[in-house]
mmCIF file of C-alpha atoms and ligand atoms in Angstrom:
data_model
loop_
_atom_site.group_PDB
_atom_site.id
_atom_site.type_symbol
_atom_site.label_atom_id
_atom_site.label_comp_id
_atom_site.label_asym_id
_atom_site.label_seq_id
_atom_site.Cartn_x
_atom_site.Cartn_y
_atom_site.Cartn_z
ATOM 1 C CA UNK A 1484 0.000 0.000 0.000
ATOM 2 C CA UNK A 1485 1.596 3.320 -0.986
ATOM 3 C CA UNK A 1486 -0.241 5.321 1.682
ATOM 4 C CA UNK A 1487 1.947 7.486 3.882
ATOM 5 C CA UNK A 1488 0.404 9.768 6.457
ATOM 6 C CA UNK A 1489 3.334 12.209 6.157
ATOM 7 C CA UNK A 1490 2.545 12.711 2.467
ATOM 8 C CA UNK A 1491 -1.137 13.441 2.960
ATOM 9 C CA UNK A 1492 -1.376 15.398 6.220
ATOM 10 C CA UNK A 1493 -0.197 19.016 6.363
ATOM 11 C CA UNK A 1494 3.173 19.412 8.145
ATOM 12 C CA UNK A 1495 1.751 21.930 10.659
ATOM 13 C CA UNK A 1496 -0.928 19.390 11.651
ATOM 14 C CA UNK A 1497 1.600 16.568 11.967
ATOM 15 C CA UNK A 1498 3.676 18.824 14.242
ATOM 16 C CA UNK A 1499 0.695 19.883 16.345
ATOM 17 C CA UNK A 1500 0.875 19.546 20.121
ATOM 18 C CA UNK A 1501 -2.852 18.965 20.845
ATOM 19 C CA UNK A 1502 -4.622 21.009 23.528
ATOM 20 C CA UNK A 1503 -4.452 19.304 26.906
ATOM 21 C CA UNK A 1504 -6.414 19.998 30.041
ATOM 22 C CA UNK A 1505 -5.807 18.941 33.665
ATOM 23 C CA UNK A 1506 -8.726 16.531 33.391
ATOM 24 C CA UNK A 1507 -6.878 14.478 30.778
ATOM 25 C CA UNK A 1508 -4.794 13.361 33.779
ATOM 26 C CA UNK A 1509 -7.094 13.840 36.824
ATOM 27 C CA UNK A 1510 -10.883 13.679 36.884
ATOM 28 C CA UNK A 1511 -11.772 12.829 40.491
ATOM 29 C CA UNK A 1512 -12.058 15.039 43.552
ATOM 30 C CA UNK A 1513 -13.047 18.678 44.001
ATOM 31 C CA UNK A 1514 -12.828 19.914 40.422
ATOM 32 C CA UNK A 1515 -11.454 23.449 40.376
ATOM 33 C CA UNK A 1516 -9.360 23.122 37.237
ATOM 34 C CA UNK A 1517 -11.577 24.167 34.345
ATOM 35 C CA UNK A 1518 -13.319 27.375 35.444
ATOM 36 C CA UNK A 1519 -16.725 25.704 35.407
ATOM 37 C CA UNK A 1520 -19.646 26.826 37.593
ATOM 38 C CA UNK A 1521 -19.638 24.537 40.653
ATOM 39 C CA UNK A 1522 -23.181 25.596 41.658
ATOM 40 C CA UNK A 1523 -24.647 23.938 38.584
ATOM 41 C CA UNK A 1524 -26.589 24.748 35.408
ATOM 42 C CA UNK A 1525 -28.886 27.778 35.317
ATOM 43 C CA UNK A 1526 -31.966 25.742 34.419
ATOM 44 C CA UNK A 1527 -35.435 25.849 35.991
ATOM 45 C CA UNK A 1528 -35.566 22.030 36.206
ATOM 46 C CA UNK A 1529 -32.921 19.445 36.957
ATOM 47 C CA UNK A 1530 -31.548 17.538 33.953
ATOM 48 C CA UNK A 1531 -29.661 14.319 33.540
ATOM 49 C CA UNK A 1532 -25.864 14.571 33.329
ATOM 50 C CA UNK A 1533 -23.435 17.002 34.898
ATOM 51 C CA UNK A 1534 -24.169 19.843 32.537
ATOM 52 C CA UNK A 1535 -22.031 22.326 34.477
ATOM 53 C CA UNK A 1536 -18.973 20.194 33.612
ATOM 54 C CA UNK A 1537 -17.178 20.038 30.286
ATOM 55 C CA UNK A 1538 -18.008 16.808 28.446
ATOM 56 C CA UNK A 1539 -15.727 13.835 27.943
ATOM 57 C CA UNK A 1540 -13.440 14.777 25.017
ATOM 58 C CA UNK A 1541 -13.475 11.263 23.463
ATOM 59 C CA UNK A 1542 -16.665 9.384 24.453
ATOM 60 C CA UNK A 1543 -15.123 5.904 24.486
ATOM 61 C CA UNK A 1544 -18.370 4.237 25.556
ATOM 62 C CA UNK A 1545 -20.234 5.546 22.502
ATOM 63 C CA UNK A 1546 -17.363 4.336 20.329
ATOM 64 C CA UNK A 1547 -17.549 0.870 21.933
ATOM 65 C CA UNK A 1548 -21.126 0.622 20.681
ATOM 66 C CA UNK A 1549 -20.193 1.963 17.241
ATOM 67 C CA UNK A 1550 -17.454 -0.647 16.723
ATOM 68 C CA UNK A 1551 -19.821 -3.440 17.700
ATOM 69 C CA UNK A 1552 -22.457 -2.190 15.273
ATOM 70 C CA UNK A 1553 -20.108 -1.553 12.351
ATOM 71 C CA UNK A 1554 -17.643 -4.377 12.876
ATOM 72 C CA UNK A 1555 -14.490 -2.327 13.140
ATOM 73 C CA UNK A 1556 -11.571 -3.534 15.259
ATOM 74 C CA UNK A 1557 -11.215 -0.920 18.011
ATOM 75 C CA UNK A 1558 -12.311 2.446 19.388
ATOM 76 C CA UNK A 1559 -9.048 3.809 17.990
ATOM 77 C CA UNK A 1560 -10.660 3.398 14.550
ATOM 78 C CA UNK A 1561 -13.546 5.774 15.451
ATOM 79 C CA UNK A 1562 -13.843 9.571 15.474
ATOM 80 C CA UNK A 1563 -16.993 11.424 16.554
ATOM 81 C CA UNK A 1564 -17.850 14.774 14.997
ATOM 82 C CA UNK A 1565 -20.557 17.412 15.205
ATOM 83 C CA UNK A 1566 -22.404 15.726 12.346
ATOM 84 C CA UNK A 1567 -20.585 14.366 9.301
ATOM 85 C CA UNK A 1568 -20.368 17.997 8.280
ATOM 86 C CA UNK A 1569 -17.685 18.597 10.921
ATOM 87 C CA UNK A 1570 -15.802 15.523 9.707
ATOM 88 C CA UNK A 1571 -15.821 16.815 6.113
ATOM 89 C CA UNK A 1572 -14.430 20.179 7.214
ATOM 90 C CA UNK A 1573 -11.811 18.643 9.506
ATOM 91 C CA UNK A 1574 -10.581 16.238 6.832
ATOM 92 C CA UNK A 1575 -10.127 19.092 4.391
ATOM 93 C CA UNK A 1576 -8.352 21.190 7.021
ATOM 94 C CA UNK A 1577 -5.897 18.470 8.075
ATOM 95 C CA UNK A 1578 -4.997 17.360 4.554
ATOM 96 C CA UNK A 1579 -5.255 20.349 2.215
ATOM 97 C CA UNK A 1580 -2.944 23.352 2.184
ATOM 98 C CA UNK A 1581 -5.128 26.411 1.400
ATOM 99 C CA UNK A 1582 -4.461 27.950 -1.993
ATOM 100 C CA UNK A 1583 -2.536 24.872 -3.143
ATOM 101 C CA UNK A 1584 -4.195 21.508 -2.592
ATOM 102 C CA UNK A 1585 -7.474 20.169 -4.016
ATOM 103 C CA UNK A 1586 -10.227 17.659 -3.438
ATOM 104 C CA UNK A 1587 -12.036 15.527 -6.011
ATOM 105 C CA UNK A 1588 -15.806 15.170 -5.998
ATOM 106 C CA UNK A 1589 -18.131 13.192 -8.270
ATOM 107 C CA UNK A 1590 -21.197 15.300 -9.194
ATOM 108 C CA UNK A 1591 -24.067 15.121 -8.757
ATOM 109 C CA UNK A 1592 -23.133 14.878 -5.091
ATOM 110 C CA UNK A 1593 -23.572 16.313 -1.605
ATOM 111 C CA UNK A 1594 -22.982 20.075 -1.620
ATOM 112 C CA UNK A 1595 -20.926 20.418 1.566
ATOM 113 C CA UNK A 1596 -17.734 18.925 0.092
ATOM 114 C CA UNK A 1597 -17.279 21.872 -2.244
ATOM 115 C CA UNK A 1598 -18.640 24.425 0.271
ATOM 116 C CA UNK A 1599 -16.075 23.295 2.873
ATOM 117 C CA UNK A 1600 -13.350 23.291 0.219
ATOM 118 C CA UNK A 1601 -14.198 26.857 -0.750
ATOM 119 C CA UNK A 1602 -14.292 28.014 2.877
ATOM 120 C CA UNK A 1603 -10.791 26.575 3.274
ATOM 121 C CA UNK A 1604 -9.548 28.004 -0.053
ATOM 122 C CA UNK A 1605 -9.091 24.502 -1.427
ATOM 123 C CA UNK A 1606 -9.664 23.718 -5.120
ATOM 124 C CA UNK A 1607 -12.336 21.320 -6.344
ATOM 125 C CA UNK A 1608 -11.829 18.918 -9.251
ATOM 126 C CA UNK A 1609 -15.000 17.385 -10.629
ATOM 127 C CA UNK A 1610 -15.253 13.929 -12.141
ATOM 128 C CA UNK A 1611 -18.908 13.621 -13.050
ATOM 129 C CA UNK A 1612 -20.690 10.345 -12.422
ATOM 130 C CA UNK A 1613 -21.910 8.361 -15.388
ATOM 131 C CA UNK A 1614 -25.419 9.831 -15.483
ATOM 132 C CA UNK A 1615 -26.617 7.980 -18.595
ATOM 133 C CA UNK A 1616 -30.121 6.693 -17.838
ATOM 134 C CA UNK A 1617 -29.671 7.628 -14.173
ATOM 135 C CA UNK A 1618 -26.840 5.088 -13.682
ATOM 136 C CA UNK A 1619 -25.001 7.360 -11.227
ATOM 137 C CA UNK A 1620 -21.852 5.245 -11.009
ATOM 138 C CA UNK A 1621 -18.188 6.259 -10.990
ATOM 139 C CA UNK A 1622 -16.324 6.724 -14.260
ATOM 140 C CA UNK A 1623 -13.114 5.082 -13.121
ATOM 141 C CA UNK A 1624 -11.048 6.076 -16.173
ATOM 142 C CA UNK A 1625 -12.023 9.701 -15.719
ATOM 143 C CA UNK A 1626 -11.191 9.630 -11.990
ATOM 144 C CA UNK A 1627 -7.785 8.120 -12.810
ATOM 145 C CA UNK A 1628 -7.189 10.841 -15.421
ATOM 146 C CA UNK A 1629 -8.204 13.610 -12.968
ATOM 147 C CA UNK A 1630 -5.896 12.223 -10.260
ATOM 148 C CA UNK A 1631 -3.020 12.000 -12.720
ATOM 149 C CA UNK A 1632 -3.563 15.528 -14.028
ATOM 150 C CA UNK A 1633 -3.949 16.997 -10.519
ATOM 151 C CA UNK A 1634 -1.346 15.604 -8.119
ATOM 152 C CA UNK A 1635 -2.535 18.219 -5.592
ATOM 153 C CA UNK A 1636 -5.738 16.217 -4.964
ATOM 154 C CA UNK A 1637 -5.458 15.126 -1.327
ATOM 155 C CA UNK A 1638 -8.962 13.740 -0.805
ATOM 156 C CA UNK A 1639 -11.451 11.927 -3.028
ATOM 157 C CA UNK A 1640 -15.025 12.239 -1.739
ATOM 158 C CA UNK A 1641 -17.305 9.376 -2.806
ATOM 159 C CA UNK A 1642 -20.895 9.296 -1.629
ATOM 160 C CA UNK A 1643 -22.652 5.933 -1.355
ATOM 161 C CA UNK A 1644 -25.602 5.931 -1.484
ATOM 162 C CA UNK A 1645 -25.277 9.269 -3.215
ATOM 163 C CA UNK A 1646 -27.177 12.436 -2.490
ATOM 164 C CA UNK A 1647 -29.143 13.372 -4.615
ATOM 165 C CA UNK A 1648 -28.716 10.175 -6.674
ATOM 166 C CA UNK A 1649 -30.035 7.761 -4.026
ATOM 167 C CA UNK A 1650 -27.708 5.229 -5.618
ATOM 168 C CA UNK A 1651 -25.140 3.033 -3.892
ATOM 169 C CA UNK A 1652 -21.802 2.843 -5.691
ATOM 170 C CA UNK A 1653 -20.775 -0.714 -6.505
ATOM 171 C CA UNK A 1654 -18.247 -2.179 -4.070
ATOM 172 C CA UNK A 1655 -16.211 -3.147 -7.114
ATOM 173 C CA UNK A 1656 -15.842 0.496 -8.181
ATOM 174 C CA UNK A 1657 -14.970 1.724 -4.662
ATOM 175 C CA UNK A 1658 -12.375 -1.021 -4.390
ATOM 176 C CA UNK A 1659 -10.960 0.007 -7.777
ATOM 177 C CA UNK A 1660 -10.355 3.566 -6.501
ATOM 178 C CA UNK A 1661 -8.749 2.242 -3.309
ATOM 179 C CA UNK A 1662 -6.497 -0.090 -5.283
ATOM 180 C CA UNK A 1663 -5.612 2.403 -8.016
ATOM 181 C CA UNK A 1664 -2.341 3.422 -6.379
ATOM 182 C CA UNK A 1665 -3.772 6.813 -5.340
ATOM 183 C CA UNK A 1666 -1.828 8.096 -2.342
ATOM 184 C CA UNK A 1667 -4.408 10.467 -0.833
ATOM 185 C CA UNK A 1668 -7.440 9.875 1.385
ATOM 186 C CA UNK A 1669 -10.531 8.178 -0.032
ATOM 187 C CA UNK A 1670 -13.690 9.160 1.853
ATOM 188 C CA UNK A 1671 -16.818 7.063 1.430
ATOM 189 C CA UNK A 1672 -19.747 9.062 2.789
ATOM 190 C CA UNK A 1673 -22.310 6.510 3.955
ATOM 191 C CA UNK A 1674 -24.871 8.870 5.492
ATOM 192 C CA UNK A 1675 -27.722 6.809 3.955
ATOM 193 C CA UNK A 1676 -26.142 3.366 4.055
ATOM 194 C CA UNK A 1677 -28.713 1.797 6.383
ATOM 195 C CA UNK A 1678 -31.356 2.212 3.686
ATOM 196 C CA UNK A 1679 -29.481 -0.021 1.213
ATOM 197 C CA UNK A 1680 -31.301 -3.327 0.920
ATOM 198 C CA UNK A 1681 -28.802 -5.239 -1.251
ATOM 199 C CA UNK A 1682 -25.175 -6.381 -1.032
ATOM 200 C CA UNK A 1683 -23.401 -3.107 -1.906
ATOM 201 C CA UNK A 1684 -23.978 -1.659 1.583
ATOM 202 C CA UNK A 1685 -21.389 -0.449 4.053
ATOM 203 C CA UNK A 1686 -17.639 -0.771 3.479
ATOM 204 C CA UNK A 1687 -16.896 -0.044 7.160
ATOM 205 C CA UNK A 1688 -15.041 -3.334 7.635
ATOM 206 C CA UNK A 1689 -12.565 -2.325 4.919
ATOM 207 C CA UNK A 1690 -10.885 0.272 7.154
ATOM 208 C CA UNK A 1691 -8.598 -2.439 8.462
ATOM 209 C CA UNK A 1692 -7.437 -3.289 4.965
ATOM 210 C CA UNK A 1693 -7.083 0.158 3.348
ATOM 211 C CA UNK A 1694 -5.133 2.670 5.474
ATOM 212 C CA UNK A 1695 -6.257 5.615 3.337
ATOM 213 C CA UNK A 1696 -9.998 4.863 3.645
ATOM 214 C CA UNK A 1697 -12.301 6.968 5.804
ATOM 215 C CA UNK A 1698 -15.926 5.824 6.057
ATOM 216 C CA UNK A 1699 -18.319 8.540 7.237
ATOM 217 C CA UNK A 1700 -21.626 7.736 8.868
ATOM 218 C CA UNK A 1701 -24.136 9.723 10.879
ATOM 219 C CA UNK A 1702 -26.976 9.393 13.376
ATOM 220 C CA UNK A 1703 -28.924 12.019 11.384
ATOM 221 C CA UNK A 1704 -30.700 9.664 8.966
ATOM 222 C CA UNK A 1705 -31.565 6.046 9.876
ATOM 223 C CA UNK A 1706 -31.300 6.825 13.603
ATOM 224 C CA UNK A 1707 -33.603 9.845 13.261
ATOM 225 C CA UNK A 1708 -31.306 12.068 15.331
ATOM 226 C CA UNK A 1709 -30.408 14.964 13.037
ATOM 227 C CA UNK A 1710 -31.030 17.267 15.998
ATOM 228 C CA UNK A 1711 -28.158 15.993 18.133
ATOM 229 C CA UNK A 1712 -25.458 16.448 15.435
ATOM 230 C CA UNK A 1713 -23.496 13.232 15.767
ATOM 231 C CA UNK A 1714 -21.309 12.159 12.871
ATOM 232 C CA UNK A 1715 -18.910 9.234 12.752
ATOM 233 C CA UNK A 1716 -15.641 8.678 10.905
ATOM 234 C CA UNK A 1717 -14.169 5.189 10.738
ATOM 235 C CA UNK A 1718 -10.587 4.792 9.588
ATOM 236 C CA UNK A 1719 -7.083 3.696 10.408
ATOM 237 C CA UNK A 1720 -5.984 4.746 13.913
ATOM 238 C CA UNK A 1721 -3.213 7.066 12.670
ATOM 239 C CA UNK A 1722 -5.647 9.109 10.590
ATOM 240 C CA UNK A 1723 -8.261 9.042 13.358
ATOM 241 C CA UNK A 1724 -5.632 10.308 15.820
ATOM 242 C CA UNK A 1725 -4.957 13.255 13.513
ATOM 243 C CA UNK A 1726 -8.671 14.144 13.583
ATOM 244 C CA UNK A 1727 -8.730 13.878 17.389
ATOM 245 C CA UNK A 1728 -5.663 16.108 17.698
ATOM 246 C CA UNK A 1729 -7.272 18.764 15.524
ATOM 247 C CA UNK A 1730 -10.899 18.912 16.691
ATOM 248 C CA UNK A 1731 -12.171 21.401 19.252
ATOM 249 C CA UNK A 1732 -11.480 19.778 22.655
ATOM 250 C CA UNK A 1733 -15.117 19.195 23.674
ATOM 251 C CA UNK A 1734 -16.870 18.991 20.308
ATOM 252 C CA UNK A 1735 -19.663 16.593 21.336
ATOM 253 C CA UNK A 1736 -21.871 18.046 24.092
ATOM 254 C CA UNK A 1737 -23.121 15.954 27.010
ATOM 255 C CA UNK A 1738 -26.835 15.895 25.959
ATOM 256 C CA UNK A 1739 -25.889 14.706 22.446
ATOM 257 C CA UNK A 1740 -23.507 12.104 23.858
ATOM 258 C CA UNK A 1741 -26.107 10.757 26.293
ATOM 259 C CA UNK A 1742 -28.698 10.412 23.523
ATOM 260 C CA UNK A 1743 -26.219 8.860 21.071
ATOM 261 C CA UNK A 1744 -25.234 6.256 23.669
ATOM 262 C CA UNK A 1745 -28.895 5.361 24.180
ATOM 263 C CA UNK A 1746 -29.575 5.195 20.436
ATOM 264 C CA UNK A 1747 -26.747 2.699 20.028
ATOM 265 C CA UNK A 1748 -28.068 0.384 22.780
ATOM 266 C CA UNK A 1749 -29.758 -2.884 21.785
ATOM 267 C CA UNK A 1750 -33.130 -1.261 22.320
ATOM 268 C CA UNK A 1751 -32.163 1.805 20.298
ATOM 269 C CA UNK A 1752 -30.900 -0.366 17.451
ATOM 270 C CA UNK A 1753 -34.148 -2.327 17.435
ATOM 271 C CA UNK A 1754 -36.066 0.948 17.090
ATOM 272 C CA UNK A 1755 -33.734 2.139 14.341
ATOM 273 C CA UNK A 1756 -34.259 -1.131 12.485
ATOM 274 C CA UNK A 1757 -38.023 -0.887 12.719
ATOM 275 C CA UNK A 1758 -37.978 2.702 11.394
ATOM 276 C CA UNK A 1759 -35.603 1.651 8.657
ATOM 277 C CA UNK A 1760 -37.956 -1.141 7.559
ATOM 278 C CA UNK A 1761 -40.937 1.215 7.721
ATOM 279 C CA UNK A 1762 -39.131 3.805 5.582
ATOM 280 C CA UNK A 1763 -38.041 1.206 3.018
ATOM 281 C CA UNK A 1764 -41.635 -0.009 2.884
ATOM 282 C CA UNK A 1765 -42.927 3.562 2.422
ATOM 283 C CA UNK A 1766 -40.266 4.124 -0.254
ATOM 284 C CA UNK A 1767 -41.574 1.117 -2.201
ATOM 285 C CA UNK A 1768 -45.163 2.323 -1.865
ATOM 286 C CA UNK A 1769 -44.218 5.797 -3.137
ATOM 287 C CA UNK A 1770 -42.289 4.331 -6.082
ATOM 288 C CA UNK A 1771 -45.351 2.303 -7.035
ATOM 289 C CA UNK A 1772 -47.645 5.319 -6.769
ATOM 290 C CA UNK A 1773 -45.277 7.564 -8.745
ATOM 291 C CA UNK A 1774 -45.000 5.029 -11.589
ATOM 292 C CA UNK A 1775 -48.754 4.918 -12.105
ATOM 293 C CA UNK A 1776 -49.545 8.507 -11.201
ATOM 294 C CA UNK A 1777 -53.079 9.564 -12.186
ATOM 295 C CA UNK A 1778 -51.991 12.988 -13.503
ATOM 296 C CA UNK A 1779 -49.609 13.741 -16.404
ATOM 297 C CA UNK A 1780 -46.216 15.153 -15.438
ATOM 298 C CA UNK A 1781 -44.114 12.586 -13.607
ATOM 299 C CA UNK A 1782 -41.300 10.918 -15.538
ATOM 300 C CA UNK A 1783 -38.624 8.414 -14.679
ATOM 301 C CA UNK A 1784 -37.448 7.717 -11.178
ATOM 302 C CA UNK A 1785 -33.673 7.994 -11.528
ATOM 303 C CA UNK A 1786 -31.053 5.886 -9.754
ATOM 304 C CA UNK A 1787 -31.615 2.774 -7.698
ATOM 305 C CA UNK A 1788 -33.482 4.177 -4.658
ATOM 306 C CA UNK A 1789 -31.021 3.072 -1.992
ATOM 307 C CA UNK A 1790 -31.636 6.010 0.371
ATOM 308 C CA UNK A 1791 -34.646 7.527 2.178
ATOM 309 C CA UNK A 1792 -35.565 9.726 -0.779
ATOM 310 C CA UNK A 1793 -36.627 9.424 -4.406
ATOM 311 C CA UNK A 1794 -35.251 11.393 -7.334
ATOM 312 C CA UNK A 1795 -37.949 11.838 -9.960
ATOM 313 C CA UNK A 1796 -38.291 13.749 -13.212
ATOM 314 C CA UNK A 1797 -41.064 16.275 -13.790
ATOM 315 C CA UNK A 1798 -42.150 16.365 -17.445
ATOM 316 C CA UNK A 1799 -43.556 19.144 -19.620
ATOM 317 C CA UNK A 1800 -46.841 18.672 -21.504
ATOM 318 C CA UNK A 1801 -44.870 16.901 -24.279
ATOM 319 C CA UNK A 1802 -43.491 14.382 -21.782
ATOM 320 C CA UNK A 1803 -39.952 15.780 -21.793
ATOM 321 C CA UNK A 1804 -38.074 16.436 -18.506
ATOM 322 C CA UNK A 1805 -38.571 20.102 -17.697
ATOM 323 C CA UNK A 1806 -36.848 22.323 -15.146
ATOM 324 C CA UNK A 1807 -39.381 25.135 -15.526
ATOM 325 C CA UNK A 1808 -42.322 22.934 -14.596
ATOM 326 C CA UNK A 1809 -40.314 21.125 -11.893
ATOM 327 C CA UNK A 1810 -39.447 24.434 -10.264
ATOM 328 C CA UNK A 1811 -43.059 25.606 -10.491
ATOM 329 C CA UNK A 1812 -44.290 22.385 -8.872
ATOM 330 C CA UNK A 1813 -41.668 22.788 -6.167
ATOM 331 C CA UNK A 1814 -42.684 26.384 -5.404
ATOM 332 C CA UNK A 1815 -46.422 25.696 -5.518
ATOM 333 C CA UNK A 1816 -46.052 22.725 -3.174
ATOM 334 C CA UNK A 1817 -44.038 24.766 -0.681
ATOM 335 C CA UNK A 1818 -45.873 28.099 -0.882
ATOM 336 C CA UNK A 1819 -49.508 27.025 -1.235
ATOM 337 C CA UNK A 1820 -49.837 23.308 -0.603
ATOM 338 C CA UNK A 1821 -47.836 22.819 2.573
ATOM 339 C CA UNK A 1822 -45.299 20.287 1.300
ATOM 340 C CA UNK A 1823 -41.578 21.019 1.026
ATOM 341 C CA UNK A 1824 -39.475 18.896 -1.320
ATOM 342 C CA UNK A 1825 -36.201 19.812 -3.047
ATOM 343 C CA UNK A 1826 -35.708 21.002 -6.647
ATOM 344 C CA UNK A 1827 -32.486 19.411 -7.953
ATOM 345 C CA UNK A 1828 -32.870 20.118 -11.686
ATOM 346 C CA UNK A 1829 -29.736 22.233 -11.866
ATOM 347 C CA UNK A 1830 -27.472 19.413 -10.647
ATOM 348 C CA UNK A 1831 -25.494 17.524 -13.277
ATOM 349 C CA UNK A 1832 -27.546 14.596 -14.614
ATOM 350 C CA UNK A 1833 -30.696 15.542 -12.684
ATOM 351 C CA UNK A 1834 -32.473 17.697 -15.265
ATOM 352 C CA UNK A 1835 -36.118 18.276 -14.343
ATOM 353 C CA UNK A 1836 -35.760 16.434 -11.042
ATOM 354 C CA UNK A 1837 -37.315 16.794 -7.636
ATOM 355 C CA UNK A 1838 -35.770 15.004 -4.677
ATOM 356 C CA UNK A 1839 -38.525 13.823 -2.385
ATOM 357 C CA UNK A 1840 -37.758 12.497 1.095
ATOM 358 C CA UNK A 1841 -39.791 9.467 2.099
ATOM 359 C CA UNK A 1842 -42.030 10.427 5.021
ATOM 360 C CA UNK A 1843 -44.472 8.577 7.244
ATOM 361 C CA UNK A 1844 -47.555 6.944 5.776
ATOM 362 C CA UNK A 1845 -49.509 10.107 6.640
ATOM 363 C CA UNK A 1846 -46.851 12.458 5.164
ATOM 364 C CA UNK A 1847 -46.778 10.455 1.952
ATOM 365 C CA UNK A 1848 -50.560 10.497 1.574
ATOM 366 C CA UNK A 1849 -50.517 14.290 1.847
ATOM 367 C CA UNK A 1850 -47.589 14.504 -0.580
ATOM 368 C CA UNK A 1851 -49.393 12.382 -3.194
ATOM 369 C CA UNK A 1852 -52.607 14.420 -2.901
ATOM 370 C CA UNK A 1853 -50.831 17.760 -3.103
ATOM 371 C CA UNK A 1854 -48.519 16.676 -5.920
ATOM 372 C CA UNK A 1855 -51.580 15.680 -7.909
ATOM 373 C CA UNK A 1856 -53.077 19.140 -7.317
ATOM 374 C CA UNK A 1857 -49.794 20.854 -8.241
ATOM 375 C CA UNK A 1858 -49.428 18.961 -11.517
ATOM 376 C CA UNK A 1859 -53.022 19.787 -12.434
ATOM 377 C CA UNK A 1860 -52.283 23.489 -11.811
ATOM 378 C CA UNK A 1861 -48.905 24.082 -13.507
HETATM 379 C C1 PLP B 53 -24.458 12.609 1.787
HETATM 380 C C2 PLP B 53 -24.541 13.354 3.055
HETATM 381 N N1 PLP B 53 -23.485 13.403 3.865
HETATM 382 C C3 PLP B 53 -23.519 14.065 5.018
HETATM 383 C C4 PLP B 53 -24.642 14.747 5.413
HETATM 384 C C5 PLP B 53 -24.601 15.527 6.688
HETATM 385 O O1 PLP B 53 -24.854 14.716 7.736
HETATM 386 P P1 PLP B 53 -24.782 15.241 9.247
HETATM 387 O O2 PLP B 53 -26.167 15.551 9.648
HETATM 388 O O3 PLP B 53 -24.200 14.061 9.972
HETATM 389 O O4 PLP B 53 -23.873 16.432 9.273
HETATM 390 C C6 PLP B 53 -25.770 14.740 4.616
HETATM 391 C C7 PLP B 53 -26.989 15.473 5.027
HETATM 392 O O5 PLP B 53 -27.939 15.639 4.344
HETATM 393 C C8 PLP B 53 -25.718 14.026 3.397
HETATM 394 O O6 PLP B 53 -26.761 14.018 2.553
#
């Protein structure tokens, strides 16, 4: 494996002496080391957890549950971030020298990779997915050509299942990138991976084999906990250590940590699994209803529907995909009909498309009714 951490991590980050506090060494006794408020939290009612104290910087007990769930060897392979969004930003900051280095993304893809790159003054190279017929798979030759032409690319961001494509990348193609001889970091963003119901699901167990692989997951989707902001990075312990050295010392707050720990309990996992099955079931019902919609205007469902949303074309009166009508349907739904979906027609390979999140049975009934009204109106 040609991966060398010295080649991919910025020298100032490698040389970093991480912030240390007295509690890294001593955590028992009368705690007068961290300028906390010993009287307690200014809250009208008592809450669980010592909220007047700074949280645990590393949350080993949450990580113990993560490694059991995702089959990774040790807690040293796990980093916890304030959502995957913090992980994306941190990865770019530790690897890419502003004004010099670049990342590679594969549009259509999640918007935060390029937003974080821009914030950090890092260039973005685009290798579009094969969008023919809504295939949404990697073009491996093009990725290889981009990497060759741009040796400054430090990170490749792959998204599987993709957003907005809803399509899992084949394991074969992800493996091909990892085995291409590329010396930078390969991130596989698996925010939606629990909604995949075939064999090309998570690659979390690969982190032991590929030292340059980072798998990102989150509690925001299948676990229904977008509000607590808990993202997960799985990877080789040297890379994970770099992320730990660089993060803000107490990035995960106590309430979020307490809830995450509960969500990863056996009972929490059983609930997650039942919601996951319900959402997959609702996804199948919606697909069926969209394919025999009573009103003219819905076209192909694109991609392979591996996430908790559906990407669908809106057609003009001549049955051609149409951004103008899609945008009108989107606005009418949101402004007058009480349903908010996402217009994605300006993304590469998504012409005329709306991205519709799968809701509850009740949500979906309302969506179908209102979509029918919207298509009759515009
Ligand atoms: C592909 C993808 N990655 C990451 C995220 C962000 O996840 P988090 O809530 O963990 O920051 C999203 C959110 O929509 C997403 O679609």
